[in-house]
C-alpha atoms as an extended CHARMM CRD file, in Angstrom:
* protein
*
       125  EXT
         1         1  GLN       CA            163.1690000000      167.7470000000      -21.1240000000  PROA      1               0.0000000000
         2         2  VAL       CA            166.1360000000      167.6080000000      -18.7750000000  PROA      2               0.0000000000
         3         3  GLN       CA            169.7460000000      167.5830000000      -19.9040000000  PROA      3               0.0000000000
         4         4  LEU       CA            172.2890000000      166.2050000000      -17.4560000000  PROA      4               0.0000000000
         5         5  VAL       CA            176.0440000000      166.6400000000      -17.5710000000  PROA      5               0.0000000000
         6         6  GLU       CA            178.3780000000      164.8130000000      -15.2140000000  PROA      6               0.0000000000
         7         7  SER       CA            181.8970000000      165.8790000000      -14.3650000000  PROA      7               0.0000000000
         8         8  GLY       CA            184.5960000000      165.1680000000      -11.8180000000  PROA      8               0.0000000000
         9         9  GLY       CA            185.6450000000      161.6670000000      -12.7310000000  PROA      9               0.0000000000
        10        10  GLY       CA            189.2650000000      160.6190000000      -12.9720000000  PROA      10              0.0000000000
        11        11  LEU       CA            192.0090000000      158.3150000000      -11.7810000000  PROA      11              0.0000000000
        12        12  VAL       CA            192.6400000000      158.0030000000       -8.0440000000  PROA      12              0.0000000000
        13        13  GLN       CA            194.4940000000      155.6150000000       -5.7910000000  PROA      13              0.0000000000
        14        14  ALA       CA            192.6690000000      153.3200000000       -3.4110000000  PROA      14              0.0000000000
        15        15  GLY       CA            191.7070000000      155.1930000000       -0.2730000000  PROA      15              0.0000000000
        16        16  GLY       CA            191.4330000000      158.4700000000       -2.1500000000  PROA      16              0.0000000000
        17        17  SER       CA            188.4720000000      160.7210000000       -2.8310000000  PROA      17              0.0000000000
        18        18  LEU       CA            186.6270000000      162.2320000000       -5.7610000000  PROA      18              0.0000000000
        19        19  ARG       CA            183.5900000000      164.4770000000       -6.0610000000  PROA      19              0.0000000000
        20        20  LEU       CA            181.2750000000      164.0360000000       -9.0040000000  PROA      20              0.0000000000
        21        21  SER       CA            178.9300000000      166.7730000000      -10.1560000000  PROA      21              0.0000000000
        22        22  CYS       CA            175.6950000000      166.5390000000      -12.1090000000  PROA      22              0.0000000000
        23        23  ALA       CA            174.4710000000      169.7670000000      -13.6270000000  PROA      23              0.0000000000
        24        24  ALA       CA            170.9890000000      170.0230000000      -15.0770000000  PROA      24              0.0000000000
        25        25  SER       CA            169.6550000000      172.2860000000      -17.7800000000  PROA      25              0.0000000000
        26        26  GLY       CA            166.2720000000      172.5930000000      -19.4070000000  PROA      26              0.0000000000
        27        27  ARG       CA            164.3170000000      172.1690000000      -16.1940000000  PROA      27              0.0000000000
        28        28  THR       CA            165.0220000000      172.3650000000      -12.5280000000  PROA      28              0.0000000000
        29        29  PHE       CA            165.2370000000      169.2790000000      -10.3710000000  PROA      29              0.0000000000
        30        30  SER       CA            162.2310000000      170.3530000000       -8.3250000000  PROA      30              0.0000000000
        31        31  ARG       CA            159.9610000000      167.6310000000       -9.7110000000  PROA      31              0.0000000000
        32        32  TYR       CA            162.6090000000      164.9370000000       -9.9290000000  PROA      32              0.0000000000
        33        33  LEU       CA            164.4410000000      162.4850000000       -7.7700000000  PROA      33              0.0000000000
        34        34  VAL       CA            168.0870000000      162.5340000000       -8.8300000000  PROA      34              0.0000000000
        35        35  GLY       CA            170.2020000000      159.4360000000       -8.6290000000  PROA      35              0.0000000000
        36        36  TRP       CA            173.6960000000      158.1930000000       -9.3380000000  PROA      36              0.0000000000
        37        37  PHE       CA            174.3190000000      154.8450000000      -10.9810000000  PROA      37              0.0000000000
        38        38  ARG       CA            177.4760000000      153.1020000000      -12.1150000000  PROA      38              0.0000000000
        39        39  GLN       CA            178.4370000000      150.4810000000      -14.6300000000  PROA      39              0.0000000000
        40        40  ALA       CA            181.6470000000      148.5020000000      -14.5510000000  PROA      40              0.0000000000
        41        41  PRO       CA            182.9230000000      146.6480000000      -17.6310000000  PROA      41              0.0000000000
        42        42  GLY       CA            180.9580000000      143.4790000000      -18.2160000000  PROA      42              0.0000000000
        43        43  LYS       CA            178.4740000000      144.2530000000      -15.4520000000  PROA      43              0.0000000000
        44        44  GLU       CA            174.9720000000      145.6470000000      -15.2980000000  PROA      44              0.0000000000
        45        45  ARG       CA            174.3210000000      149.2380000000      -14.3640000000  PROA      45              0.0000000000
        46        46  GLU       CA            173.6730000000      149.4890000000      -10.6360000000  PROA      46              0.0000000000
        47        47  PHE       CA            172.2100000000      151.9960000000       -8.2340000000  PROA      47              0.0000000000
        48        48  VAL       CA            174.5850000000      154.0190000000       -6.0750000000  PROA      48              0.0000000000
        49        49  ALA       CA            172.6520000000      156.8370000000       -4.3860000000  PROA      49              0.0000000000
        50        50  ALA       CA            169.6930000000      159.1800000000       -4.8010000000  PROA      50              0.0000000000
        51        51  ILE       CA            168.4250000000      162.4210000000       -3.2670000000  PROA      51              0.0000000000
        52        52  SER       CA            165.1600000000      164.2980000000       -3.0990000000  PROA      52              0.0000000000
        53        53  TRP       CA            164.7240000000      167.9420000000       -4.0740000000  PROA      53              0.0000000000
        54        54  SER       CA            164.7730000000      169.0650000000       -0.4580000000  PROA      54              0.0000000000
        55        55  GLY       CA            167.7720000000      166.9080000000        0.3410000000  PROA      55              0.0000000000
        56        56  GLY       CA            165.8390000000      165.5340000000        3.2810000000  PROA      56              0.0000000000
        57        57  VAL       CA            165.5880000000      162.0720000000        1.8070000000  PROA      57              0.0000000000
        58        58  THR       CA            168.5980000000      160.1390000000        0.5960000000  PROA      58              0.0000000000
        59        59  TYR       CA            169.1370000000      156.5690000000       -0.4860000000  PROA      59              0.0000000000
        60        60  TYR       CA            172.3640000000      154.5830000000       -0.7100000000  PROA      60              0.0000000000
        61        61  ALA       CA            173.4360000000      151.1980000000       -1.9510000000  PROA      61              0.0000000000
        62        62  ASP       CA            174.8400000000      149.0500000000        0.8420000000  PROA      62              0.0000000000
        63        63  SER       CA            178.1830000000      148.8950000000       -0.9370000000  PROA      63              0.0000000000
        64        64  VAL       CA            178.7510000000      152.6500000000       -0.5930000000  PROA      64              0.0000000000
        65        65  LYS       CA            177.0810000000      153.4900000000        2.7120000000  PROA      65              0.0000000000
        66        66  GLY       CA            179.4410000000      155.3410000000        5.0070000000  PROA      66              0.0000000000
        67        67  ARG       CA            181.8390000000      156.1550000000        2.1530000000  PROA      67              0.0000000000
        68        68  PHE       CA            179.7510000000      158.1070000000       -0.3620000000  PROA      68              0.0000000000
        69        69  THR       CA            177.5860000000      161.1580000000        0.2820000000  PROA      69              0.0000000000
        70        70  ILE       CA            175.0210000000      162.5940000000       -2.0990000000  PROA      70              0.0000000000
        71        71  SER       CA            174.1310000000      166.2650000000       -1.8000000000  PROA      71              0.0000000000
        72        72  ARG       CA            172.5010000000      169.0760000000       -3.7250000000  PROA      72              0.0000000000
        73        73  ASP       CA            172.7490000000      172.7570000000       -4.5130000000  PROA      73              0.0000000000
        74        74  ASN       CA            169.3350000000      173.8070000000       -5.7410000000  PROA      74              0.0000000000
        75        75  ALA       CA            170.4850000000      177.3260000000       -6.5860000000  PROA      75              0.0000000000
        76        76  LYS       CA            172.9700000000      175.8270000000       -9.0510000000  PROA      76              0.0000000000
        77        77  ASN       CA            170.6150000000      173.0180000000      -10.1020000000  PROA      77              0.0000000000
        78        78  THR       CA            173.4440000000      170.6310000000       -9.3980000000  PROA      78              0.0000000000
        79        79  ARG       CA            173.8000000000      167.3590000000       -7.5190000000  PROA      79              0.0000000000
        80        80  TYR       CA            177.0170000000      165.9590000000       -6.1180000000  PROA      80              0.0000000000
        81        81  LEU       CA            178.4340000000      162.6060000000       -5.1660000000  PROA      81              0.0000000000
        82        82  GLN       CA            181.3040000000      162.8080000000       -2.7040000000  PROA      82              0.0000000000
        83        83  MET       CA            183.2210000000      159.5470000000       -2.8070000000  PROA      83              0.0000000000
        84        84  ASN       CA            185.6830000000      158.7920000000       -0.0140000000  PROA      84              0.0000000000
        85        85  SER       CA            187.7270000000      155.7190000000        0.8530000000  PROA      85              0.0000000000
        86        86  LEU       CA            187.5430000000      154.5960000000       -2.7460000000  PROA      86              0.0000000000
        87        87  LYS       CA            188.2170000000      150.9750000000       -3.5830000000  PROA      87              0.0000000000
        88        88  PRO       CA            189.2780000000      149.3500000000       -6.8690000000  PROA      88              0.0000000000
        89        89  GLU       CA            185.8090000000      147.7860000000       -7.0720000000  PROA      89              0.0000000000
        90        90  ASP       CA            184.3490000000      151.3050000000       -7.3030000000  PROA      90              0.0000000000
        91        91  THR       CA            185.8900000000      151.5870000000      -10.7660000000  PROA      91              0.0000000000
        92        92  ALA       CA            183.0870000000      152.2270000000      -13.2500000000  PROA      92              0.0000000000
        93        93  VAL       CA            181.4080000000      154.7840000000      -15.4420000000  PROA      93              0.0000000000
        94        94  TYR       CA            179.1900000000      156.8620000000      -13.1790000000  PROA      94              0.0000000000
        95        95  TYR       CA            175.9050000000      158.2050000000      -14.4720000000  PROA      95              0.0000000000
        96        96  CYS       CA            173.5700000000      160.8540000000      -13.1550000000  PROA      96              0.0000000000
        97        97  ALA       CA            169.8560000000      160.3330000000      -13.7790000000  PROA      97              0.0000000000
        98        98  ALA       CA            166.5530000000      162.0580000000      -13.0490000000  PROA      98              0.0000000000
        99        99  ALA       CA            163.2990000000      160.3210000000      -12.1960000000  PROA      99              0.0000000000
       100       100  PRO       CA            160.0070000000      162.2450000000      -12.3970000000  PROA      100             0.0000000000
       101       101  LEU       CA            157.9600000000      162.1930000000       -9.2270000000  PROA      101             0.0000000000
       102       102  PRO       CA            156.3570000000      160.1970000000       -7.8150000000  PROA      102             0.0000000000
       103       103  VAL       CA            158.9100000000      157.3960000000       -7.6370000000  PROA      103             0.0000000000
       104       104  VAL       CA            158.0880000000      153.8940000000       -6.4240000000  PROA      104             0.0000000000
       105       105  SER       CA            161.6640000000      152.7520000000       -5.9410000000  PROA      105             0.0000000000
       106       106  ALA       CA            164.7100000000      154.9980000000       -6.1630000000  PROA      106             0.0000000000
       107       107  MET       CA            166.9020000000      151.9980000000       -6.9270000000  PROA      107             0.0000000000
       108       108  ARG       CA            165.1130000000      150.9440000000      -10.0940000000  PROA      108             0.0000000000
       109       109  LEU       CA            166.7150000000      152.0300000000      -13.3680000000  PROA      109             0.0000000000
       110       110  ASP       CA            163.3860000000      152.1490000000      -15.1680000000  PROA      110             0.0000000000
       111       111  GLU       CA            162.1590000000      154.9120000000      -12.8540000000  PROA      111             0.0000000000
       112       112  TYR       CA            164.6640000000      157.3010000000      -14.4290000000  PROA      112             0.0000000000
       113       113  ASP       CA            163.7700000000      159.0630000000      -17.6640000000  PROA      113             0.0000000000
       114       114  TYR       CA            166.8290000000      161.2370000000      -18.1550000000  PROA      114             0.0000000000
       115       115  TRP       CA            170.4780000000      160.2070000000      -18.1130000000  PROA      115             0.0000000000
       116       116  GLY       CA            173.8010000000      161.9420000000      -18.4600000000  PROA      116             0.0000000000
       117       117  GLN       CA            176.6150000000      160.7310000000      -20.6740000000  PROA      117             0.0000000000
       118       118  GLY       CA            178.6330000000      159.3350000000      -17.7860000000  PROA      118             0.0000000000
       119       119  THR       CA            182.0160000000      160.0540000000      -16.2660000000  PROA      119             0.0000000000
       120       120  GLN       CA            184.7760000000      157.4940000000      -15.7800000000  PROA      120             0.0000000000
       121       121  VAL       CA            186.0760000000      156.7670000000      -12.2860000000  PROA      121             0.0000000000
       122       122  THR       CA            189.1370000000      154.5600000000      -12.0410000000  PROA      122             0.0000000000
       123       123  VAL       CA            190.5510000000      153.4760000000       -8.6810000000  PROA      123             0.0000000000
       124       124  SER       CA            193.9950000000      151.9220000000       -8.7560000000  PROA      124             0.0000000000
       125       125  SER       CA            195.2040000000      149.4800000000       -6.1180000000  PROA      125             0.0000000000
């Protein structure tokens, strides 16, 4: 069992930055791919980014490439999502999730067994 807790959300103006954190307890991330997803009001939950245990493999949605960076601190069992150049369309609840290895597709929601409670990110124009 893995428990995930996100933090770092908030209100920011367009062009600003935020860093989200995802802390795990119960188990380490060593056997999991960790991803970030987001869900805007009235829309389906969508993939944002994912990272392997080693950090050597990362995945990004096209909409965030070049603006968002996913990283990890294995000693703290924590994953981060650095979000720069934020846009109003980035407004959503952001979720951290863990997918047990092996993973066929990092972008598929059904690969992920464990989810955090979400943290709200609001970008004003």
